[in-house]
Amino acid sequence: LNQDLLRRIEANDPNFDAVSIESEFIVELSYEQFDRFGHALANNTSINMIWLFVPETQENVDVTGWLCFLELIGGNRSITHFYYESASAAVKSLRVNSAMFLRRFFERNGALEFISLKIIDPDEAEAFASALASRETALESIRIDGANSIELLRLIFEKNPAAIPKQVRTRHIGNEGGEA
C-alpha cells in the first residue's frame, strides 16, 4: 500500500481530489490494508472523483478485503463522479459481488452526480439497477458501456422511473451508442 497516498487520503489533503484504484494495486493489499484504505476513503471529504477497476483475477486478491473495501467507501458522501470498469476477464462472481457491495455507495451518496459504468454481465446490470433505483434523487448523468447497457436502464425504469438519470449515454457492442 502506497503510504504517501494513504497519508494524503487520511489527512483530507485539499489538493488531492481524485483517486484511481487500479487492479494491479489491489492484488498487493492484505485485508487489514483494504480495511484501512476503505476507512480513509469513507471519511475523506476532499476527494470528489474515483476510478475503480475490478481485478481481472481472484488470484492473489484478498476477496473478502476487496468487498469490505467496497462496502466501506459507501460511507463517503462527497464523491460526485464515479467511474467503474469491470473487465471481461474478471471472474463472474467477483464482478457481480463487486456491484452488489457498491449498493450502499449508490443508495446513500446524495452528492453523486455522474457515474460511468463499463459492465459485462446481466447480473451486474441487475445489481447496479437495484442500487440506482433505490436512490432518493436521480443522477444528473450516467454513461454505460457494455452489452447490457439498455438492460440496466430498463431495469431501473421498471423499479423506479423517477430514478432514471437526466442525461443517459450508452455504448454497446455493435452500436455507436446514443444520447437521450
Tab-separated table of N, CA and C in Angstrom, residues 9 14 22 33 55 67 82 87 89 93 95 114 121-122 129 138 143 153 157 160 166 169:
chain	number	residue	atom	x	y	z
A	9	ILE	N	-4.829	10.748	1.821
A	9	ILE	CA	-6.272	10.492	1.921
A	9	ILE	C	-6.716	10.650	3.371
A	14	PRO	N	-6.591	18.844	0.759
A	14	PRO	CA	-7.500	19.543	-0.161
A	14	PRO	C	-6.974	19.614	-1.594
A	22	GLU	N	-6.403	0.988	-9.394
A	22	GLU	CA	-6.117	0.047	-10.473
A	22	GLU	C	-6.091	-1.383	-9.938
A	33	GLN	N	-5.014	-3.866	5.133
A	33	GLN	CA	-4.743	-2.692	4.305
A	33	GLN	C	-6.010	-2.222	3.579
A	55	PRO	N	-10.593	-6.212	-10.203
A	55	PRO	CA	-9.450	-7.073	-10.561
A	55	PRO	C	-9.839	-8.097	-11.623
A	67	LEU	N	-14.120	-6.744	-0.977
A	67	LEU	CA	-15.546	-6.485	-0.801
A	67	LEU	C	-15.802	-5.597	0.418
A	82	PHE	N	-18.061	9.078	-10.382
A	82	PHE	CA	-17.624	7.707	-10.109
A	82	PHE	C	-17.488	6.950	-11.425
A	87	ALA	N	-13.721	-5.810	-15.890
A	87	ALA	CA	-13.041	-6.469	-17.008
A	87	ALA	C	-13.745	-7.761	-17.391
A	89	ALA	N	-12.368	-10.310	-18.338
A	89	ALA	CA	-11.563	-11.426	-17.831
A	89	ALA	C	-11.834	-11.715	-16.354
A	93	SER	N	-18.267	-14.153	-10.395
A	93	SER	CA	-18.691	-13.914	-9.006
A	93	SER	C	-18.060	-12.640	-8.449
A	95	ARG	N	-17.194	-9.949	-10.275
A	95	ARG	CA	-17.878	-8.825	-10.920
A	95	ARG	C	-19.222	-8.548	-10.241
A	114	PHE	N	-22.636	11.995	-11.382
A	114	PHE	CA	-22.314	11.304	-12.633
A	114	PHE	C	-21.652	9.969	-12.339
A	121	ASP	N	-21.773	-8.238	-17.382
A	121	ASP	CA	-22.679	-9.306	-17.016
A	121	ASP	C	-24.106	-8.814	-16.757
A	122	PRO	N	-25.140	-9.564	-17.175
A	122	PRO	CA	-26.525	-9.174	-16.863
A	122	PRO	C	-26.777	-9.093	-15.356
A	129	ALA	N	-28.749	-1.713	-11.185
A	129	ALA	CA	-30.101	-1.171	-11.364
A	129	ALA	C	-30.832	-1.097	-10.028
A	138	ALA	N	-32.440	11.257	-8.554
A	138	ALA	CA	-31.815	10.709	-9.758
A	138	ALA	C	-30.461	11.375	-9.985
A	143	ARG	N	-23.241	7.212	-17.884
A	143	ARG	CA	-22.712	6.655	-19.129
A	143	ARG	C	-22.518	5.166	-18.881
A	153	LEU	N	-30.796	0.124	-17.923
A	153	LEU	CA	-31.759	1.241	-17.912
A	153	LEU	C	-33.200	0.738	-17.817
A	157	PHE	N	-35.826	1.631	-14.821
A	157	PHE	CA	-37.136	2.202	-15.133
A	157	PHE	C	-38.257	1.357	-14.531
A	160	ASN	N	-38.082	1.989	-10.617
A	160	ASN	CA	-38.382	3.346	-10.156
A	160	ASN	C	-38.125	4.340	-11.296
A	166	LYS	N	-30.968	12.195	-15.658
A	166	LYS	CA	-31.448	13.211	-16.593
A	166	LYS	C	-30.782	13.092	-17.958
A	169	ARG	N	-26.097	8.236	-21.607
A	169	ARG	CA	-25.297	7.898	-22.785
A	169	ARG	C	-24.981	6.418	-22.691
